[in-house]
C-alpha cells in the first residue's frame, strides 16, 4: 500500500454492480487503503434499507476522539428517500476524515441515489457481472498480473474451460496456480495442472449420468474417489444435476437468457440443462430425484460403502432416463 496518503483516499466510493466477488473486493481494498493511512481506522457497516435518517448525523459527525472512519453502506439501492436526501446533501461537502463506501446493485431500483452520488463527485468502482467471454479472459489475466505473474490469452481460455465461468472459482484457481507454479502461466501449464482434475468434479459425474453415459459417469466417479474427492459434494452434484434439469424442463423451451431471470440461474446453466433435458420424461425425472435423494441419505448418513451408493445412483439415474424415454 505504498504511496497511500489521506489525500489519496476518495471521500465517497460508489461500488456499482451485482458481482459479489468484485463488490466484496472493492470494500476490502478500501478498508486496507484506509488502514495504511491510519491503522486504528474505525470501520462500520450498515444496511441501507434498515438505516434511519436520524442515525446518519451520528454516523457522519466528527468523532470525539478524532481518527479516520470508513462507513460501509450495503444495498444502497434499498435506501429510503429521506436517507438518500441526507446522504446526497452530505456528499456535497464530505468530511475529509470519513470515507463513505456505498454498495449499489446498479439496476433501476434506487438509480437516483447512484446518479446523485456520481454527480457529487463520488469515485465509481465498477462491480458489474462480467458479460462475455472476453471480459472473463481479461479478468483471469488481470488476476494473475495482480499476483505478480504473467498469463497468456490461451492460458486464460484454458483455465475458463477447466474451471467454468464463476468468478470466485476462477479467482481461487488463479491463486492456486500462482502458488504452485513459477507464475509464468501458459496454456500448457494449465492443461498440465488440470489434466485429470477437470473430470474429477461431482458435476462431471452428474452430467454424464444425466445424458445416460454410464461408462463416462463411472470412470469420472472412480477417478474422483481415487484422487480423494469427498463423496458428499459428488452426491450433492448428482442431486443438483437432476433438480436443475427438472426445473428447466418444467419451464418449457424458452430462450435461455429469459429463463435465466425467471429461474434465478445463469443462462449458461439453463442452456446446458436444456441440452441434458432431451430424452427425459416427467416420470423419469421423478425416479431420478428419488435415486438422488436415496444416494444423498446413504452418503451423508455414513453408509458403510459410500462409493457403492454413488455407483448405484449413477446406474439408477441413467436407468430412469432410459425407462422414461420409452
Coordinates of C-alpha atoms in Angstrom, one line a residue:
X1 CA 0.0 0.0 0.0
X2 CA 3.0 2.3 -0.5
X3 CA 2.1 5.8 -1.6
X4 CA -1.4 5.8 0.1
X5 CA -2.0 9.2 1.8
X6 CA -5.0 10.7 3.5
X7 CA -5.4 13.0 0.4
X8 CA -5.5 10.0 -2.0
X9 CA -8.5 8.3 -0.2
X10 CA -11.7 9.2 -2.0
X11 CA -14.2 10.7 0.5
X12 CA -17.0 8.8 -1.3
X13 CA -16.7 5.5 -3.1
X14 CA -19.7 4.1 -5.1
X15 CA -19.3 0.4 -5.7
X16 CA -21.7 -0.1 -8.6
X17 CA -22.7 -3.6 -9.8
X18 CA -24.1 -7.0 -8.9
X19 CA -20.9 -9.2 -9.0
X20 CA -20.5 -10.1 -5.3
X21 CA -16.8 -11.0 -5.6
X22 CA -15.9 -7.6 -7.2
X23 CA -18.0 -5.7 -4.7
X24 CA -16.5 -7.5 -1.7
X25 CA -13.0 -7.0 -3.0
X26 CA -13.7 -3.2 -3.5
X27 CA -14.7 -2.9 0.1
X28 CA -11.7 -5.0 1.3
X29 CA -9.3 -2.8 -0.7
X30 CA -10.9 0.5 0.5
X31 CA -10.5 -0.6 4.1
X32 CA -6.9 -1.8 3.6
X33 CA -6.0 1.6 2.0
X34 CA -7.6 3.4 4.9
X35 CA -5.7 1.2 7.4
X36 CA -2.5 2.1 5.5
X37 CA -3.1 5.7 6.4
X38 CA -4.4 5.1 9.9
X39 CA -4.0 1.6 11.4
X40 CA -6.7 2.4 14.0
X41 CA -9.3 3.4 11.5
X42 CA -12.9 2.8 12.7
X43 CA -14.8 0.7 10.2
X44 CA -18.6 0.4 10.5
X45 CA -21.1 -1.4 8.2
X46 CA -24.8 -0.6 7.8
X47 CA -27.6 -2.0 5.7
X48 CA -29.1 1.0 3.7
X49 CA -32.7 -0.3 3.9
X50 CA -32.6 -0.6 7.7
X51 CA -30.9 2.8 8.4
X52 CA -32.9 5.7 9.8
X53 CA -32.2 9.2 8.7
X54 CA -31.6 10.2 12.4
X55 CA -28.7 7.7 12.6
X56 CA -26.9 9.4 9.6
X57 CA -26.0 12.5 11.6
X58 CA -24.4 10.4 14.3
X59 CA -22.6 8.2 11.7
X60 CA -21.1 11.2 9.8
X61 CA -20.5 13.7 12.6
X62 CA -16.8 14.2 13.6
X63 CA -15.6 11.7 16.2
X64 CA -14.9 13.0 19.7
X65 CA -11.7 11.0 19.7
X66 CA -10.6 12.0 16.2
X67 CA -9.2 9.4 13.8
X68 CA -10.4 8.1 10.5
X69 CA -13.6 6.3 9.8
X70 CA -14.8 4.1 7.0
X71 CA -18.6 3.8 6.8
X72 CA -19.8 0.9 4.5
X73 CA -23.4 1.2 3.4
X74 CA -24.6 -2.1 1.8
X75 CA -27.5 -2.4 -0.5
X76 CA -27.6 1.3 -1.3
X77 CA -30.5 0.7 -3.8
X78 CA -32.7 0.0 -0.8
X79 CA -32.2 3.3 0.9
X80 CA -35.4 5.3 1.6
X81 CA -36.0 8.7 0.1
X82 CA -35.2 10.8 3.3
X83 CA -31.9 8.8 3.8
X84 CA -31.0 9.4 0.2
X85 CA -31.6 13.2 0.5
X86 CA -29.5 13.4 3.7
X87 CA -26.6 11.4 2.1
X88 CA -26.7 13.5 -1.1
X89 CA -26.6 16.7 0.9
X90 CA -23.6 15.3 2.9
X91 CA -21.9 14.2 -0.4
X92 CA -21.7 17.9 -1.5
X93 CA -19.4 18.6 1.4
X94 CA -18.0 15.4 2.9
X95 CA -15.8 15.1 6.0
X96 CA -12.2 14.5 4.9
X97 CA -11.7 12.1 7.9
X98 CA -14.6 9.9 6.8
X99 CA -14.8 7.6 3.8
X100 CA -18.3 6.7 2.8
X101 CA -18.4 3.5 0.7
X102 CA -21.8 2.8 -0.8
X103 CA -22.6 -0.5 -2.5
X104 CA -25.3 -0.4 -5.1
X105 CA -26.5 -3.1 -7.5
X106 CA -26.6 -0.6 -10.3
X107 CA -30.0 -1.5 -11.7
X108 CA -33.1 0.7 -12.0
X109 CA -34.0 0.5 -8.3
X110 CA -32.5 3.4 -6.3
X111 CA -31.0 4.8 -9.5
X112 CA -31.5 8.4 -8.4
X113 CA -29.2 7.7 -5.4
X114 CA -26.4 6.3 -7.5
X115 CA -26.7 9.1 -10.1
X116 CA -26.7 11.8 -7.3
X117 CA -23.5 10.3 -5.7
X118 CA -21.9 10.3 -9.2
X119 CA -23.0 14.0 -9.7
X120 CA -21.5 14.9 -6.3
X121 CA -18.1 13.5 -7.5
X122 CA -18.1 10.1 -5.9
X123 CA -15.3 7.8 -7.2
X124 CA -17.1 4.9 -9.0
X125 CA -15.7 1.4 -8.7
X126 CA -17.3 -0.9 -11.3
X127 CA -18.5 -4.3 -9.9
X128 CA -21.0 -5.4 -12.6
X129 CA -21.2 -9.1 -13.5
X130 CA -18.8 -9.8 -16.4
X131 CA -20.9 -10.1 -19.5
X132 CA -19.0 -12.0 -22.1
X133 CA -16.1 -14.5 -22.6
X134 CA -13.6 -11.7 -23.5
X135 CA -14.2 -10.0 -20.1
X136 CA -13.6 -13.2 -18.2
X137 CA -10.4 -13.8 -20.2
X138 CA -9.3 -10.2 -19.2
X139 CA -10.3 -10.9 -15.5
X140 CA -8.2 -14.1 -15.4
X141 CA -5.2 -12.3 -16.9
X142 CA -5.6 -9.4 -14.5
X143 CA -5.8 -11.8 -11.5
X144 CA -2.5 -13.4 -12.5
X145 CA -1.0 -10.0 -13.1
X146 CA -2.1 -8.7 -9.7
X147 CA -0.5 -11.7 -8.1
X148 CA 2.8 -10.9 -9.8
X149 CA 2.6 -13.4 -12.6
X150 CA 2.1 -13.5 -16.4
X151 CA -0.7 -15.2 -18.3
X152 CA -1.3 -15.6 -22.0
X153 CA -4.8 -15.3 -23.6
X154 CA -4.6 -19.1 -24.4
X155 CA -3.9 -19.9 -20.8
X156 CA -6.8 -17.8 -19.6
X157 CA -9.1 -19.6 -22.1
X158 CA -7.9 -23.0 -21.0
X159 CA -8.5 -22.1 -17.3
X160 CA -12.0 -20.9 -18.0
X161 CA -12.6 -24.2 -20.0
X162 CA -11.3 -26.2 -17.0
X163 CA -13.0 -24.3 -14.1
X164 CA -16.1 -22.7 -15.6
X165 CA -17.4 -19.1 -15.5
X166 CA -17.9 -18.5 -11.8
X167 CA -15.6 -15.6 -10.8
X168 CA -15.0 -16.9 -7.3
X169 CA -13.8 -20.2 -8.6
X170 CA -11.7 -18.5 -11.3
X171 CA -10.1 -16.3 -8.7
X172 CA -9.4 -19.3 -6.4
X173 CA -7.9 -21.2 -9.4
X174 CA -5.7 -18.3 -10.3
X175 CA -4.3 -18.0 -6.8
X176 CA -3.8 -21.8 -6.7
X177 CA -1.9 -21.7 -10.0
X178 CA 0.3 -18.9 -8.7
X179 CA 1.1 -20.8 -5.5
X180 CA 2.0 -24.0 -7.4
X181 CA 4.0 -22.6 -10.4
X182 CA 6.7 -20.1 -11.1
X183 CA 4.0 -17.5 -12.1
X184 CA 4.5 -17.7 -15.9
X185 CA 1.2 -19.3 -17.0
X186 CA 0.8 -20.7 -20.5
X187 CA -1.9 -22.9 -21.9
X188 CA 0.4 -25.9 -21.4
X189 CA 0.8 -25.0 -17.7
X190 CA -3.0 -25.0 -17.2
X191 CA -3.6 -28.3 -19.1
X192 CA -0.7 -30.0 -17.2
X193 CA -2.2 -28.7 -13.9
X194 CA -5.8 -29.6 -14.7
X195 CA -5.3 -32.8 -16.6
X196 CA -7.1 -35.4 -14.5
X197 CA -8.7 -32.6 -12.5
X198 CA -11.2 -31.3 -14.9
X199 CA -13.0 -34.6 -14.9
X200 CA -12.9 -35.2 -11.1
X201 CA -15.7 -32.9 -10.1
X202 CA -19.0 -34.3 -9.0
X203 CA -20.6 -32.2 -11.8
X204 CA -18.8 -34.2 -14.4
X205 CA -20.2 -37.4 -12.9
X206 CA -23.7 -35.9 -12.7
X207 CA -23.6 -34.5 -16.3
X208 CA -22.6 -37.9 -17.7
X209 CA -25.3 -39.7 -15.7
X210 CA -28.0 -37.2 -16.8
X211 CA -27.2 -37.9 -20.5
X212 CA -27.2 -41.6 -19.9
X213 CA -23.5 -42.1 -20.5
X214 CA -22.9 -44.7 -17.7
X215 CA -19.3 -45.6 -18.7
X216 CA -18.2 -42.0 -18.6
X217 CA -20.0 -41.3 -15.3
X218 CA -18.5 -44.4 -13.7
X219 CA -15.0 -43.5 -15.0
X220 CA -15.2 -40.0 -13.7
X221 CA -16.7 -41.2 -10.3
X222 CA -13.9 -43.8 -9.8
X223 CA -11.2 -41.3 -10.7
X224 CA -12.7 -38.7 -8.4
X225 CA -12.8 -41.1 -5.5
X226 CA -9.3 -42.3 -6.4
X227 CA -7.8 -38.8 -6.1
X228 CA -9.6 -38.1 -2.9
X229 CA -12.7 -36.1 -3.8
X230 CA -15.1 -36.2 -0.9
X231 CA -18.3 -38.3 -1.7
X232 CA -20.6 -35.6 -0.2
X233 CA -20.1 -33.0 -2.9
X234 CA -20.4 -35.7 -5.6
X235 CA -23.8 -36.8 -4.1
X236 CA -24.8 -33.1 -4.0
X237 CA -23.8 -32.6 -7.6
X238 CA -25.9 -35.6 -8.7
X239 CA -28.9 -34.2 -6.8
X240 CA -28.3 -30.7 -8.2
X241 CA -28.0 -32.1 -11.8
X242 CA -31.4 -33.8 -11.6
X243 CA -33.0 -30.8 -9.9
X244 CA -31.7 -28.3 -12.4
X245 CA -32.8 -30.4 -15.4
X246 CA -36.3 -30.9 -13.8
X247 CA -36.6 -27.1 -13.2
X248 CA -35.5 -26.2 -16.7
X249 CA -37.6 -28.9 -18.3
X250 CA -40.8 -27.8 -16.4
X251 CA -40.2 -24.2 -17.5
X252 CA -40.6 -25.1 -21.2
X253 CA -38.4 -24.4 -24.2
X254 CA -37.8 -20.7 -23.8
X255 CA -34.8 -18.5 -24.6
X256 CA -32.0 -19.3 -22.0
X257 CA -31.5 -15.6 -21.2
X258 CA -35.2 -15.0 -20.5
X259 CA -35.5 -18.3 -18.5
X260 CA -32.3 -17.4 -16.6
X261 CA -34.0 -14.5 -14.8
X262 CA -37.3 -16.5 -14.2
X263 CA -35.4 -19.4 -12.7
X264 CA -32.7 -17.4 -10.9
X265 CA -29.8 -19.3 -12.5
X266 CA -27.1 -18.2 -15.1
X267 CA -28.0 -18.5 -18.8
X268 CA -25.2 -20.9 -19.5
X269 CA -26.5 -23.3 -16.8
X270 CA -30.0 -23.1 -18.4
X271 CA -28.6 -23.8 -21.8
X272 CA -26.6 -26.8 -20.7
X273 CA -29.6 -28.1 -18.7
X274 CA -31.8 -27.7 -21.8
X275 CA -29.4 -29.9 -23.7
X276 CA -29.3 -32.6 -20.9
X277 CA -33.2 -32.5 -20.6
X278 CA -33.6 -34.1 -24.0
X279 CA -34.8 -37.7 -23.7
X280 CA -36.2 -37.1 -20.2
X281 CA -39.9 -37.6 -19.2
X282 CA -41.5 -36.1 -16.1
X283 CA -41.8 -39.7 -14.7
X284 CA -38.2 -40.4 -15.4
X285 CA -37.1 -37.2 -13.5
X286 CA -39.3 -38.2 -10.5
X287 CA -37.5 -41.6 -10.4
X288 CA -34.1 -39.9 -10.8
X289 CA -34.9 -37.5 -7.9
X290 CA -35.8 -40.4 -5.7
X291 CA -32.5 -42.1 -6.6
X292 CA -30.5 -38.9 -5.9
X293 CA -32.3 -38.5 -2.5
X294 CA -31.5 -42.1 -1.5
X295 CA -27.9 -41.6 -2.6
X296 CA -27.7 -38.4 -0.5
X297 CA -29.2 -40.1 2.5
X298 CA -26.7 -43.0 2.2
X299 CA -23.6 -40.8 1.7
X300 CA -24.5 -38.3 4.4
X301 CA -25.9 -40.9 6.8
X302 CA -22.5 -42.5 7.0
X303 CA -23.3 -45.6 4.9
X304 CA -20.5 -48.2 5.1
X305 CA -19.9 -48.2 1.4
X306 CA -20.4 -44.6 0.1
X307 CA -18.7 -45.4 -3.2
X308 CA -21.3 -48.2 -3.8
X309 CA -24.1 -45.7 -3.0
X310 CA -22.7 -43.3 -5.6
X311 CA -22.3 -46.0 -8.2
X312 CA -25.8 -47.2 -7.6
X313 CA -27.1 -43.6 -8.1
X314 CA -25.3 -43.4 -11.5
X315 CA -27.0 -46.6 -12.7
X316 CA -30.4 -45.6 -11.3
X317 CA -30.3 -42.1 -12.8
X318 CA -29.3 -43.4 -16.2
X319 CA -32.0 -46.2 -15.9
X320 CA -34.6 -43.6 -15.1
X321 CA -33.7 -41.7 -18.3
X322 CA -33.9 -45.0 -20.3
X323 CA -37.2 -46.0 -18.7
X324 CA -38.7 -42.7 -19.2
X325 CA -37.6 -42.5 -22.8
X326 CA -39.7 -45.5 -23.9

